[in-house]
Coordinates of C-alpha atoms in Angstrom, one line a residue:
M1 CA -20.3 17.6 2.0
R2 CA -20.2 14.7 -0.3
V3 CA -16.9 12.3 0.4
A4 CA -16.1 9.1 -1.8
V5 CA -14.3 6.7 0.6
F6 CA -11.6 4.4 -1.2
S7 CA -10.3 1.1 0.7
A8 CA -12.8 0.9 2.8
K9 CA -13.3 -1.8 5.1
P10 CA -16.3 -3.3 7.6
Y11 CA -13.9 -0.9 10.3
D12 CA -13.5 2.0 8.2
R13 CA -17.1 2.4 7.9
R14 CA -18.1 1.8 12.1
S15 CA -15.5 4.4 12.5
L16 CA -16.4 7.1 9.9
D17 CA -20.2 7.0 10.6
A18 CA -19.9 6.6 14.4
G19 CA -17.8 9.8 13.8
N20 CA -20.0 11.5 11.2
K21 CA -23.2 11.7 13.1
A22 CA -22.2 15.3 14.7
F23 CA -21.5 16.4 11.2
G24 CA -23.5 14.8 8.6
H25 CA -21.7 14.6 5.7
E26 CA -22.8 12.3 2.9
L27 CA -20.5 8.9 2.7
T28 CA -20.3 6.9 -0.3
Y29 CA -18.3 3.5 0.2
Y30 CA -15.9 1.8 -2.2
E31 CA -13.9 -1.2 -1.5
T32 CA -12.0 -0.4 -4.1
H33 CA -8.5 1.0 -4.3
L34 CA -8.5 4.2 -5.8
D35 CA -6.5 4.4 -9.1
P36 CA -6.5 5.7 -12.7
L37 CA -9.3 2.7 -13.3
T38 CA -11.4 3.6 -10.8
A39 CA -11.0 7.6 -10.3
P40 CA -14.1 8.3 -12.1
L41 CA -16.0 6.8 -9.6
A42 CA -15.3 9.8 -7.3
A43 CA -16.8 12.4 -10.1
G44 CA -19.3 15.1 -8.4
Y45 CA -17.1 14.3 -5.0
P46 CA -15.8 17.3 -3.9
A47 CA -13.8 15.3 -1.3
V48 CA -12.2 12.1 -1.5
S49 CA -10.8 9.9 1.3
V50 CA -8.2 7.4 0.8
F51 CA -5.4 5.2 2.5
V52 CA -1.8 3.7 2.6
N53 CA -2.4 1.5 -0.6
D54 CA -4.2 3.9 -3.0
D55 CA -2.1 5.0 -5.8
V56 CA -3.3 8.9 -6.0
N57 CA -0.4 9.8 -9.2
A58 CA -0.6 12.7 -11.3
E59 CA -3.3 11.2 -13.9
V60 CA -5.6 10.0 -11.2
M61 CA -5.4 13.7 -10.0
A62 CA -6.3 15.3 -13.4
A63 CA -9.0 13.0 -13.2
L64 CA -10.3 14.0 -9.5
A65 CA -10.0 17.6 -10.5
A66 CA -11.9 17.4 -13.6
G67 CA -14.4 15.7 -11.9
G68 CA -14.5 18.3 -9.2
T69 CA -12.7 17.2 -6.2
R70 CA -11.2 19.8 -4.2
L71 CA -10.2 17.9 -0.9
I72 CA -8.1 14.6 -0.6
A73 CA -8.1 13.4 2.8
T74 CA -5.5 10.1 3.7
R75 CA -6.5 8.2 6.7
S76 CA -3.2 8.1 7.0
A77 CA 0.3 10.0 8.4
G78 CA 1.9 8.8 5.5
Y79 CA 1.3 10.5 2.1
N80 CA 4.0 9.0 0.0
Q81 CA 0.9 7.5 -1.9
I82 CA -0.1 10.8 -3.1
D83 CA 1.8 13.0 -5.6
L84 CA 1.9 16.6 -3.9
A85 CA 2.8 18.6 -7.1
A86 CA 0.1 17.4 -9.2
A87 CA -2.4 18.1 -6.4
E88 CA -1.1 21.3 -6.4
A89 CA -1.0 21.8 -9.7
H90 CA -5.0 21.3 -9.7
G91 CA -5.5 23.3 -6.5
I92 CA -6.2 20.3 -4.8
T93 CA -5.9 20.4 -0.8
V94 CA -4.3 17.2 0.8
A95 CA -5.0 16.4 4.6
R96 CA -3.7 13.9 6.4
V97 CA -3.8 12.4 10.0
P98 CA -1.0 14.5 12.5
A99 CA 0.0 10.9 13.8
Y100 CA -1.5 7.5 14.3
S101 CA -1.6 6.9 18.6
P102 CA 1.7 6.7 19.7
S103 CA 1.0 4.6 22.1
A104 CA -0.9 1.9 19.9
V105 CA 2.3 2.1 17.7
S106 CA 5.0 2.1 20.5
E107 CA 3.2 -0.6 23.0
F108 CA 2.8 -2.4 20.0
T109 CA 6.3 -2.0 19.5
V110 CA 7.8 -3.0 22.3
G111 CA 5.3 -6.1 22.5
L112 CA 7.0 -7.3 18.9
M113 CA 10.4 -7.4 20.7
L114 CA 9.3 -8.9 23.7
M115 CA 7.8 -12.0 21.7
L116 CA 10.6 -12.1 19.4
A117 CA 13.2 -12.1 22.1
R118 CA 11.7 -14.7 24.3
R119 CA 10.3 -16.5 21.6
I120 CA 6.6 -16.3 22.7
H121 CA 5.1 -17.0 19.6
R122 CA 6.7 -20.1 19.1
G123 CA 6.1 -21.1 22.6
H124 CA 2.6 -20.3 22.2
Q125 CA 2.4 -22.8 19.3
R126 CA 3.9 -25.8 20.4
V127 CA 1.4 -25.5 23.6
R128 CA -1.4 -25.6 21.0
Q129 CA 0.1 -28.6 19.9
N130 CA 0.9 -30.7 23.7
N131 CA 4.6 -29.9 22.9
F132 CA 5.8 -28.7 26.3
E133 CA 9.4 -29.5 25.8
L134 CA 11.5 -26.4 26.3
E135 CA 14.5 -26.4 24.2
G136 CA 14.7 -24.1 21.8
L137 CA 12.9 -21.8 23.3
Q138 CA 15.6 -20.5 25.3
G139 CA 15.6 -16.5 24.4
F140 CA 17.2 -12.7 26.0
E141 CA 16.2 -10.3 28.0
L142 CA 16.1 -6.7 27.1
H143 CA 17.9 -5.9 30.6
N144 CA 21.0 -4.2 29.3
K145 CA 20.9 -4.8 26.1
T146 CA 21.5 -1.7 23.8
V147 CA 18.6 -0.7 21.7
G148 CA 18.8 1.7 18.4
I149 CA 15.8 3.8 17.5
L150 CA 15.9 5.8 14.2
G151 CA 13.2 8.6 14.5
T152 CA 12.3 10.1 17.7
G153 CA 9.2 11.6 16.7
K154 CA 6.0 10.6 19.2
I155 CA 6.4 7.1 18.6
G156 CA 10.4 7.1 18.7
A157 CA 10.0 8.7 21.7
N158 CA 7.1 6.8 23.2
V159 CA 9.4 3.3 22.7
A160 CA 12.5 5.1 24.1
R161 CA 10.8 6.1 27.8
A162 CA 9.5 2.3 27.7
L163 CA 12.5 0.7 26.7
S164 CA 14.4 2.7 29.7
G165 CA 11.5 1.1 32.3
F166 CA 13.3 -2.2 31.0
G167 CA 17.0 -1.2 31.6
C168 CA 18.0 -0.8 28.1
T169 CA 20.8 1.4 26.8
L170 CA 19.2 3.7 24.5
L171 CA 21.1 5.0 21.4
A172 CA 19.2 7.3 19.1
Y173 CA 19.2 9.0 15.2
D174 CA 17.1 11.5 13.8
L175 CA 18.0 14.9 12.1
Y176 CA 16.2 16.9 14.9
P177 CA 17.0 15.5 17.9
N178 CA 14.0 15.7 20.3
P179 CA 15.1 17.7 23.6
S180 CA 12.3 15.8 26.0
L181 CA 14.5 12.8 25.6
A182 CA 18.1 14.2 26.8
D183 CA 17.8 12.4 29.8
V184 CA 16.5 8.9 28.1
V185 CA 18.7 8.4 25.0
R186 CA 22.4 9.3 23.5
Y187 CA 22.1 10.9 20.1
T188 CA 24.8 9.5 18.1
D189 CA 25.4 8.7 14.2
M190 CA 24.1 6.3 12.5
A191 CA 27.1 4.3 11.7
E192 CA 27.8 3.9 16.0
L193 CA 24.2 2.8 16.5
F194 CA 24.3 0.2 13.7
G195 CA 27.6 -1.1 15.6
L196 CA 26.5 -1.2 18.8
A197 CA 22.8 -1.9 18.8
D198 CA 21.4 -5.6 19.8
I199 CA 18.1 -4.5 18.7
I200 CA 17.0 -1.7 16.1
T201 CA 13.8 -0.1 15.9
L202 CA 12.4 2.1 13.1
H203 CA 10.0 5.3 13.2
V204 CA 11.0 7.4 10.7
P205 CA 8.8 8.5 7.8
L206 CA 9.3 7.1 4.5
T207 CA 11.1 9.8 2.1
P208 CA 13.3 9.5 -0.7
E209 CA 16.4 9.7 1.9
T210 CA 15.3 7.1 3.7
H211 CA 14.1 4.7 1.3
H212 CA 15.7 1.3 1.7
L213 CA 17.8 2.7 4.4
I214 CA 18.3 -0.9 5.9
N215 CA 20.1 -2.4 2.5
A216 CA 23.2 -4.5 1.9
A217 CA 25.8 -1.9 3.2
T218 CA 23.6 -1.1 6.1
I219 CA 23.1 -4.8 6.9
A220 CA 26.8 -5.1 7.1
Q221 CA 27.4 -2.5 9.3
L222 CA 24.8 -4.1 11.8
K223 CA 25.8 -6.3 15.0
R224 CA 25.7 -9.6 13.7
G225 CA 22.7 -11.8 15.3
M226 CA 20.7 -8.1 15.8
M227 CA 17.1 -7.9 16.5
L228 CA 15.5 -5.7 13.5
V229 CA 12.1 -4.2 13.9
N230 CA 9.8 -2.3 11.7
T231 CA 6.8 -0.5 12.2
S232 CA 7.2 2.6 10.2
R233 CA 7.0 2.2 6.4
G234 CA 7.8 -0.9 4.1
G235 CA 9.9 0.4 1.9
L236 CA 12.4 1.4 4.6
L237 CA 14.0 -2.1 4.4
D238 CA 15.0 -3.7 1.2
T239 CA 13.7 -7.2 1.8
P240 CA 15.6 -9.2 -0.7
A241 CA 18.7 -7.6 1.5
V242 CA 17.1 -8.3 4.6
I243 CA 16.6 -12.1 3.4
E244 CA 20.1 -12.6 2.7
G245 CA 21.1 -11.4 6.1
L246 CA 18.9 -13.2 7.9
K247 CA 20.2 -16.6 6.0
S248 CA 23.8 -15.3 7.1
G249 CA 22.7 -14.7 10.4
Q250 CA 23.6 -11.1 10.5
I251 CA 20.2 -10.6 11.1
G252 CA 19.2 -12.8 14.0
Y253 CA 15.4 -11.6 14.1
L254 CA 13.0 -9.6 12.3
A255 CA 9.7 -8.5 13.0
I256 CA 7.6 -6.4 10.7
D257 CA 4.1 -4.7 10.6
V258 CA 4.8 -3.3 7.3
Y259 CA 5.8 -4.4 3.8
E260 CA 6.5 -2.7 0.7
E261 CA 4.5 -4.7 -1.7
E262 CA 1.9 -4.9 0.4
D263 CA -1.1 -3.4 -2.0
E264 CA -1.8 -6.8 -3.1
L265 CA -1.6 -8.6 0.3
F266 CA -2.5 -6.7 3.5
F267 CA -6.2 -6.0 4.3
Q268 CA -7.5 -8.7 2.8
D269 CA -8.0 -12.5 3.3
L270 CA -6.1 -14.5 1.2
S271 CA -6.3 -17.5 3.8
D272 CA -7.5 -19.6 0.8
Q273 CA -5.2 -19.0 -2.0
V274 CA -1.6 -19.0 -3.2
V275 CA 0.4 -15.8 -2.1
Q276 CA 2.3 -15.0 -5.3
D277 CA 4.6 -13.0 -4.1
D278 CA 7.8 -15.6 -3.6
V279 CA 10.0 -12.5 -1.4
F280 CA 7.1 -12.5 1.4
A281 CA 6.4 -16.2 1.2
R282 CA 9.8 -16.4 1.8
L283 CA 9.8 -14.2 5.1
L284 CA 7.2 -16.8 6.2
T285 CA 9.7 -19.9 6.5
F286 CA 11.8 -18.2 9.0
P287 CA 11.2 -19.2 12.4
N288 CA 13.3 -15.6 13.8
V289 CA 10.6 -13.7 11.9
I290 CA 7.0 -12.2 13.1
V291 CA 5.3 -10.6 10.2
T292 CA 1.9 -8.6 11.3
A293 CA 0.0 -6.4 9.2
H294 CA -0.9 -3.0 10.5
Q295 CA -1.9 -4.2 13.6
A296 CA 0.4 -1.6 15.7
F297 CA -1.8 1.2 14.2
F298 CA -5.2 -0.1 15.0
S299 CA -6.3 -0.1 18.8
H300 CA -9.5 -0.4 20.7
E301 CA -10.0 1.2 24.0
A302 CA -12.2 -1.8 25.7
L303 CA -12.0 -0.9 29.3

């Protein structure tokens, strides 16, 4: 089968080429995103592979259908970038990744917590400058802290099990409680979780109901000085409201591996450019904020 692969990075090519050896599909790689302007590139391809920053809206869907595409496979667990109603109307099948490696994302999530709690990132920077002063590097232990986990699917469940080993008190909220966590977490409502948790970690999908789940109103309910971690979807946070929370001290620590307006930023080397996103640039000025770029979703078994 001929497949047009959009938003293709070198690591995508390596992985897909390796996996394709057993199948022999004809893969054509495009570095550009899929959008209304680039959709004609997919003409004649029965299948298209996309990623999180591609825009597979109704206009793109119509162009794909006209060009003979019958399958869209997204290299992501989330699919909010794809107009499913338009796909159904045009008879196009949509496939997604069932789940990223739960271990990869959960381990990275706990790693971010530890980095912020013990201020490892700041200590690392100081030592590289031959500054061995300890003032300002005092952190806190995860032991005996209350952690709120929003979403207890495969990733959230792994985070819960890992944190139980640190001696944390674990609260959880999920529309569908995970029976395997009955002895690990206590399920509660979001209001209690927001009010009690020293740390909150997000592991829910981005839907109309969860969009800007963390906003000015919910931030006001948080325990003052708490830590917020998001390795799920950028749109779960109202970023300007989070910045105000950081400025006021309501949010004491923030770690994000996703960002709502990441389309023009992530997966690119912009080291020689001025970032035009003022909201994102403001985030980088806080010493108690860690921003990575989808590192949580990628791992390589080297051992």
